mmCIF file of C-alpha atoms and ligand atoms in Angstrom:
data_model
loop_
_atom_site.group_PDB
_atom_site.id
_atom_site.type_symbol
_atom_site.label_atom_id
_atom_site.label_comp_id
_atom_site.label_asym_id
_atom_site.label_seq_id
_atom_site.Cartn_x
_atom_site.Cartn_y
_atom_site.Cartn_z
ATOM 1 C CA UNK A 119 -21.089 9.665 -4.153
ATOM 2 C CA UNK A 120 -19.307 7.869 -6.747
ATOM 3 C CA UNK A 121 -17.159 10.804 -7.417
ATOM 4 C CA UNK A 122 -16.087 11.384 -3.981
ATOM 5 C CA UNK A 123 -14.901 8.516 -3.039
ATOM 6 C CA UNK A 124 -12.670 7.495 -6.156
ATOM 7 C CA UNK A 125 -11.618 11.074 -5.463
ATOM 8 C CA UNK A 126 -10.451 9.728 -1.910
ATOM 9 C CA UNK A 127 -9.115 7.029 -3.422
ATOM 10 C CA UNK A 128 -6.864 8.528 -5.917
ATOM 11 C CA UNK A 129 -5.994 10.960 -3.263
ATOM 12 C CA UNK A 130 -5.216 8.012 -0.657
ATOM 13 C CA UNK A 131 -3.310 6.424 -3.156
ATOM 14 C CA UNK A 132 -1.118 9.767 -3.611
ATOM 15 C CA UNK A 133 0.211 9.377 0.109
ATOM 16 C CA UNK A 134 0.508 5.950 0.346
ATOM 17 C CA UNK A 135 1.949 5.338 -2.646
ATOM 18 C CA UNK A 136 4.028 8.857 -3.024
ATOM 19 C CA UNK A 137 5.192 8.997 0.473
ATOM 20 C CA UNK A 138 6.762 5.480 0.440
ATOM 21 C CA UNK A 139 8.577 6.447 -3.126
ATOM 22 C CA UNK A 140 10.169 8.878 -1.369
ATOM 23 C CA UNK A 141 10.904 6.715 1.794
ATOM 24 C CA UNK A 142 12.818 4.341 -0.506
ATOM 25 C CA UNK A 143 14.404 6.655 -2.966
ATOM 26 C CA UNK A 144 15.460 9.417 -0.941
ATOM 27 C CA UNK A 145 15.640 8.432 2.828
ATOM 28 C CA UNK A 146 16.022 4.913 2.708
ATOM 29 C CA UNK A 147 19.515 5.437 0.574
ATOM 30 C CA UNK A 148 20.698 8.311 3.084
ATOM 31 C CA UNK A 149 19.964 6.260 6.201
ATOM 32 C CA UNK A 150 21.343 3.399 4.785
ATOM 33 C CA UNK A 151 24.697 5.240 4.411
ATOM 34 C CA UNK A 152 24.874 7.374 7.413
ATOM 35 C CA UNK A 153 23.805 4.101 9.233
ATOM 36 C CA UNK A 154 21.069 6.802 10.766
ATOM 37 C CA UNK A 155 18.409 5.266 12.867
ATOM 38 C CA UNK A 156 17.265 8.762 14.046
ATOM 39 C CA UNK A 157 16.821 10.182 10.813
ATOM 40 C CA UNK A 158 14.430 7.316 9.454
ATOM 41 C CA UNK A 159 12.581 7.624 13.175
ATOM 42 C CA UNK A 160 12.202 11.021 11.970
ATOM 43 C CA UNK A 161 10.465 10.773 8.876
ATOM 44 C CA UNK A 162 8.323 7.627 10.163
ATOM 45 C CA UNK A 163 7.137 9.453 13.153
ATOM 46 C CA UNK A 164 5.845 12.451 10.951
ATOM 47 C CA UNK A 165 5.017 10.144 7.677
ATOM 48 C CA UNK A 166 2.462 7.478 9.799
ATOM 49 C CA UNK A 167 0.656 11.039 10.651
ATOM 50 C CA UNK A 168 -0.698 10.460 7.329
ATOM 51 C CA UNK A 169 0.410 7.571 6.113
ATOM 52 C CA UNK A 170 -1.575 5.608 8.064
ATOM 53 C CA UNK A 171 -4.776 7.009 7.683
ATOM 54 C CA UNK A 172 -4.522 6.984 4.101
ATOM 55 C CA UNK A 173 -4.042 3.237 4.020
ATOM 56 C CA UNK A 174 -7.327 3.035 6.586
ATOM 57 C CA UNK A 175 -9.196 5.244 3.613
ATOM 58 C CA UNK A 176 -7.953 3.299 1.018
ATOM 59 C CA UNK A 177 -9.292 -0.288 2.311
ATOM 60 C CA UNK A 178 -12.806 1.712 3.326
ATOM 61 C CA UNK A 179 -13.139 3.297 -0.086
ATOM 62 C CA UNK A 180 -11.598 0.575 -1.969
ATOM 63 C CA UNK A 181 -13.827 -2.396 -0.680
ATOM 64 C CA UNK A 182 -16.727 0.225 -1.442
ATOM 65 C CA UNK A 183 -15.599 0.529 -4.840
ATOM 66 C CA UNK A 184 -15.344 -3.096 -5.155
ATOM 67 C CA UNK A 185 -18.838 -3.793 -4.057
ATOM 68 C CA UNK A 186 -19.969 -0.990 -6.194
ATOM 69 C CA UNK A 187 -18.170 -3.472 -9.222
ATOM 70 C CA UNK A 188 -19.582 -6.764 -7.849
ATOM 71 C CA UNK A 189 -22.373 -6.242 -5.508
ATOM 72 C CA UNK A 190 -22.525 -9.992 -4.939
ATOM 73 C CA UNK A 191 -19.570 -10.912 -2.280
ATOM 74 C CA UNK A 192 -19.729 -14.828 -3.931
ATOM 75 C CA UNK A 193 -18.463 -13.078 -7.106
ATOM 76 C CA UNK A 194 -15.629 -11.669 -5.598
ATOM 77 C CA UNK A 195 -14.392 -14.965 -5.326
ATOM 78 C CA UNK A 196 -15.004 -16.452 -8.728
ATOM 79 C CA UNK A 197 -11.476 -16.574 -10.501
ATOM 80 C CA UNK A 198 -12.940 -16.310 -14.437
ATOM 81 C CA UNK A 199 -14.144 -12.735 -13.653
ATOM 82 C CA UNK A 200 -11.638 -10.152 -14.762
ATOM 83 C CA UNK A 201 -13.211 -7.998 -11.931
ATOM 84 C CA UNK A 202 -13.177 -10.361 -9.699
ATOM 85 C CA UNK A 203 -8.911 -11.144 -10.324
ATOM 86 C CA UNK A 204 -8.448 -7.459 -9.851
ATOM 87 C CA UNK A 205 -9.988 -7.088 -6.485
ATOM 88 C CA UNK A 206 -8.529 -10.391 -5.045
ATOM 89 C CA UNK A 207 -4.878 -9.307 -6.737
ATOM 90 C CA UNK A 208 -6.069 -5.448 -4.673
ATOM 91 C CA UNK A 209 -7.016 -7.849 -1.397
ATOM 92 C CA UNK A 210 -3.546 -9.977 -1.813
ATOM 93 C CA UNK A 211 -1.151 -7.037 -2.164
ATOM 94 C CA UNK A 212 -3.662 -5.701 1.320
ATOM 95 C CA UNK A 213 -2.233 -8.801 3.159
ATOM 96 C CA UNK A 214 0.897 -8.598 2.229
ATOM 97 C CA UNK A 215 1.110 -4.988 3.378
ATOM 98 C CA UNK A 216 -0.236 -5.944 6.732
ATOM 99 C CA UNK A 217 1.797 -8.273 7.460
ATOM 100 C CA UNK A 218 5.396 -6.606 6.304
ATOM 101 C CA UNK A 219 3.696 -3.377 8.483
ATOM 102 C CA UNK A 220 2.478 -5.525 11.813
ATOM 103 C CA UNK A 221 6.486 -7.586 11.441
ATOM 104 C CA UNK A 222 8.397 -4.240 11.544
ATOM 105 C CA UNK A 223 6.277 -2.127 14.428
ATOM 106 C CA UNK A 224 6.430 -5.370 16.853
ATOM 107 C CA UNK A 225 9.817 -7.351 15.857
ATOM 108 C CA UNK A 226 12.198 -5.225 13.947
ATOM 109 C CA UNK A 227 10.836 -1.351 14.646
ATOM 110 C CA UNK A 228 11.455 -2.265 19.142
ATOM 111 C CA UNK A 229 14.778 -3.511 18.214
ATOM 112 C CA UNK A 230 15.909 -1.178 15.699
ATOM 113 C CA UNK A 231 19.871 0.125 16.060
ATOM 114 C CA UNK A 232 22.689 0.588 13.359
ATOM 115 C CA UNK A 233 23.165 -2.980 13.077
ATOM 116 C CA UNK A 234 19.579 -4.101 12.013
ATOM 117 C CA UNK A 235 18.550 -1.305 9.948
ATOM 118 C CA UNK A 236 19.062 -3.339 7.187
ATOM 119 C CA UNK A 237 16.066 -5.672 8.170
ATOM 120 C CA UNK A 238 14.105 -2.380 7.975
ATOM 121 C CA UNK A 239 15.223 -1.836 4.340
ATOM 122 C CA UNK A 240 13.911 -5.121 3.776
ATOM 123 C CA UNK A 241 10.155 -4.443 4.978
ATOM 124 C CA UNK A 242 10.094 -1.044 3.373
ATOM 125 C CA UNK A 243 11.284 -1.916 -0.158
ATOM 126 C CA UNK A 244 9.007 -4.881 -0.738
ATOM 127 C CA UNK A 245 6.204 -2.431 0.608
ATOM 128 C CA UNK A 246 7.409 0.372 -1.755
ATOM 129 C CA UNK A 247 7.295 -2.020 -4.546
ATOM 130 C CA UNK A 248 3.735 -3.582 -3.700
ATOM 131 C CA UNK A 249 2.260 -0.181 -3.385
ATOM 132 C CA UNK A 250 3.316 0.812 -6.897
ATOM 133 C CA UNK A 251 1.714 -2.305 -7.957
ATOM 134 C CA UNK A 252 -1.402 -1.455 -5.603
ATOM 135 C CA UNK A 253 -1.867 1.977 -8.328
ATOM 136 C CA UNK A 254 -1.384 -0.437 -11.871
ATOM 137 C CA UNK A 255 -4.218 -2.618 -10.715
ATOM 138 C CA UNK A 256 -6.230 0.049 -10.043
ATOM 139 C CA UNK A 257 -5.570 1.762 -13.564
ATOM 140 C CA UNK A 258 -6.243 -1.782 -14.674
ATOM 141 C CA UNK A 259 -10.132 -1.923 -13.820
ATOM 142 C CA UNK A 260 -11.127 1.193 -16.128
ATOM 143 C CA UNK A 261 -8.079 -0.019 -18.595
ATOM 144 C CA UNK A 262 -7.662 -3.141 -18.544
ATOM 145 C CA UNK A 263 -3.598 -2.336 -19.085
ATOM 146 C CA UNK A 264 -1.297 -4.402 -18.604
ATOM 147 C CA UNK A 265 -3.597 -7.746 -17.716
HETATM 148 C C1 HEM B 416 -2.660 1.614 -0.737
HETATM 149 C C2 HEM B 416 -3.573 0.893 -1.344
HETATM 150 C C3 HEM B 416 -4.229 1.248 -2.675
HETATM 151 C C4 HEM B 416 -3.802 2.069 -3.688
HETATM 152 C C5 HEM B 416 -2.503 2.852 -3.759
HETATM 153 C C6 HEM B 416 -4.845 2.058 -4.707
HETATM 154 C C7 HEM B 416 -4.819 2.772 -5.897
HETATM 155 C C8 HEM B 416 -5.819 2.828 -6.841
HETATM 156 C C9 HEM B 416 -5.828 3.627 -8.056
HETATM 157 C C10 HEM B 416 -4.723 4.593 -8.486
HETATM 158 C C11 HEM B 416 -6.983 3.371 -8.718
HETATM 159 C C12 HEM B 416 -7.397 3.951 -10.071
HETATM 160 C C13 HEM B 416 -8.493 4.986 -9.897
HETATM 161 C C14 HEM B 416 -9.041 5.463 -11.233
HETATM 162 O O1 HEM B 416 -9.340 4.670 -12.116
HETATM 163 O O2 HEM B 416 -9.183 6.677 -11.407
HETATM 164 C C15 HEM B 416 -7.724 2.403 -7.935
HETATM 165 C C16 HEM B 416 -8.948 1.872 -8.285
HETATM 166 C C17 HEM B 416 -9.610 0.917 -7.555
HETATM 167 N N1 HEM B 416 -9.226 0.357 -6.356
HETATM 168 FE FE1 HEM B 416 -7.566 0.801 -5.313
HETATM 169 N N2 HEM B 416 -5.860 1.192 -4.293
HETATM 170 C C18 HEM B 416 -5.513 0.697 -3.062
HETATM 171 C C19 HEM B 416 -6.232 -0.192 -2.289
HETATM 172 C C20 HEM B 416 -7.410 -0.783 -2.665
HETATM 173 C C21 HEM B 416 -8.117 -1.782 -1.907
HETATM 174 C C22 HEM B 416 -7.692 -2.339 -0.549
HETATM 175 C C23 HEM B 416 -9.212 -2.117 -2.621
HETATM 176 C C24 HEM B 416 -10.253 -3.144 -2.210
HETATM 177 C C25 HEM B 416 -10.392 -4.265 -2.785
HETATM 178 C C26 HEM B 416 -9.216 -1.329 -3.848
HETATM 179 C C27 HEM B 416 -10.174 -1.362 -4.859
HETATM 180 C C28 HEM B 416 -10.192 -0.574 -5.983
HETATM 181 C C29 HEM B 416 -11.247 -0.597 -6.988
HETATM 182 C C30 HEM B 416 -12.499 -1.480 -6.981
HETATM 183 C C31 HEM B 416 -10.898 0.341 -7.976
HETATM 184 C C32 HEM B 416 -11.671 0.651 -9.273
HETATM 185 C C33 HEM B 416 -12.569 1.857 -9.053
HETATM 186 C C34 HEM B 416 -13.398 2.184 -10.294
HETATM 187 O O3 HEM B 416 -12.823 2.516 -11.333
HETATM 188 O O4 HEM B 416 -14.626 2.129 -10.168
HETATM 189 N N3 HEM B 416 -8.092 -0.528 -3.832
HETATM 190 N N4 HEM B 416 -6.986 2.070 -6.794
#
């Protein structure tokens, strides 16, 4: 059981994280110069295919994981716990995922044209970025690297 679902974690963790690294270093600089909403429509439409539920497996396995760690929900809570840092650093970088994600599908995503694709930029770098840091802190729990 174990096995399977870091399995589907790791795996989760290769679209999420993979498919926005290529989002940001390969689309993101093409759009950005063709000023090409249509192209980065493109790739969304087809990425959040799988993108999406990847993110949906990652929260399910990873909370499972976490209570697997520290069976006691009080502990998750308790700051001197090394465990307990990593999953509230894994729940904070959740949040601020959520709310970059839920910002650009009802503000910026309805209203997106040539002249605010630069907002967009703006939600998917900081998301790139945090799900980079989403696979170091999960390194971290067996490793302890770099915290
Ligand atoms: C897109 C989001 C996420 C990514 C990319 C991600 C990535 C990873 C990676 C690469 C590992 C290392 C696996 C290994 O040691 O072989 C890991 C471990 C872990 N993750 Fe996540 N994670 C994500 C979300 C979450 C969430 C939301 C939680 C819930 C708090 C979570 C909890 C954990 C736990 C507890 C481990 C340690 C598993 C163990 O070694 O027993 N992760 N994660």
């Amino acid at each position: 059981m174990y096995e399977t679902l870091l399995l589907l974690h790791v795996l989760g963790a290769t679209v999420w994280t993979g498919g926005h690294l290529v989002l940001a270093l390969t689309v993101l600089p093409r759009v950005l110069k063709h000023r090409s909403t249509s192209e980065l429509m493109a790739f969304e439409s087809g990425y959040e295919r799988i993108g999406i539920p990847a993110l949906l497996i990652q929260v399910a396995t990873g909370g499972w994981l976490a209570y697997r760690l520290l069976p006691d929900f009080s502990q998750w809570f308790v700051i001197d716990n090394p465990v307990s840092r990593l999953v509230l650093t894994k729940l904070a970088l959740l949040a601020i995922t959520v709310t970059f994600a839920v910002d650009a599908r009802l503000r910026v995503i309805p209203r997106l044209s040539e002249e605010t694709l630069d907002s967009l930029a703006w939600h998917i770098i900081p998301v790139t970025i945090v799900s980079v840091v989403f696979v170091v802190v999960g390194v971290a729990f067996r490793t302890s690297w770099p915290f």
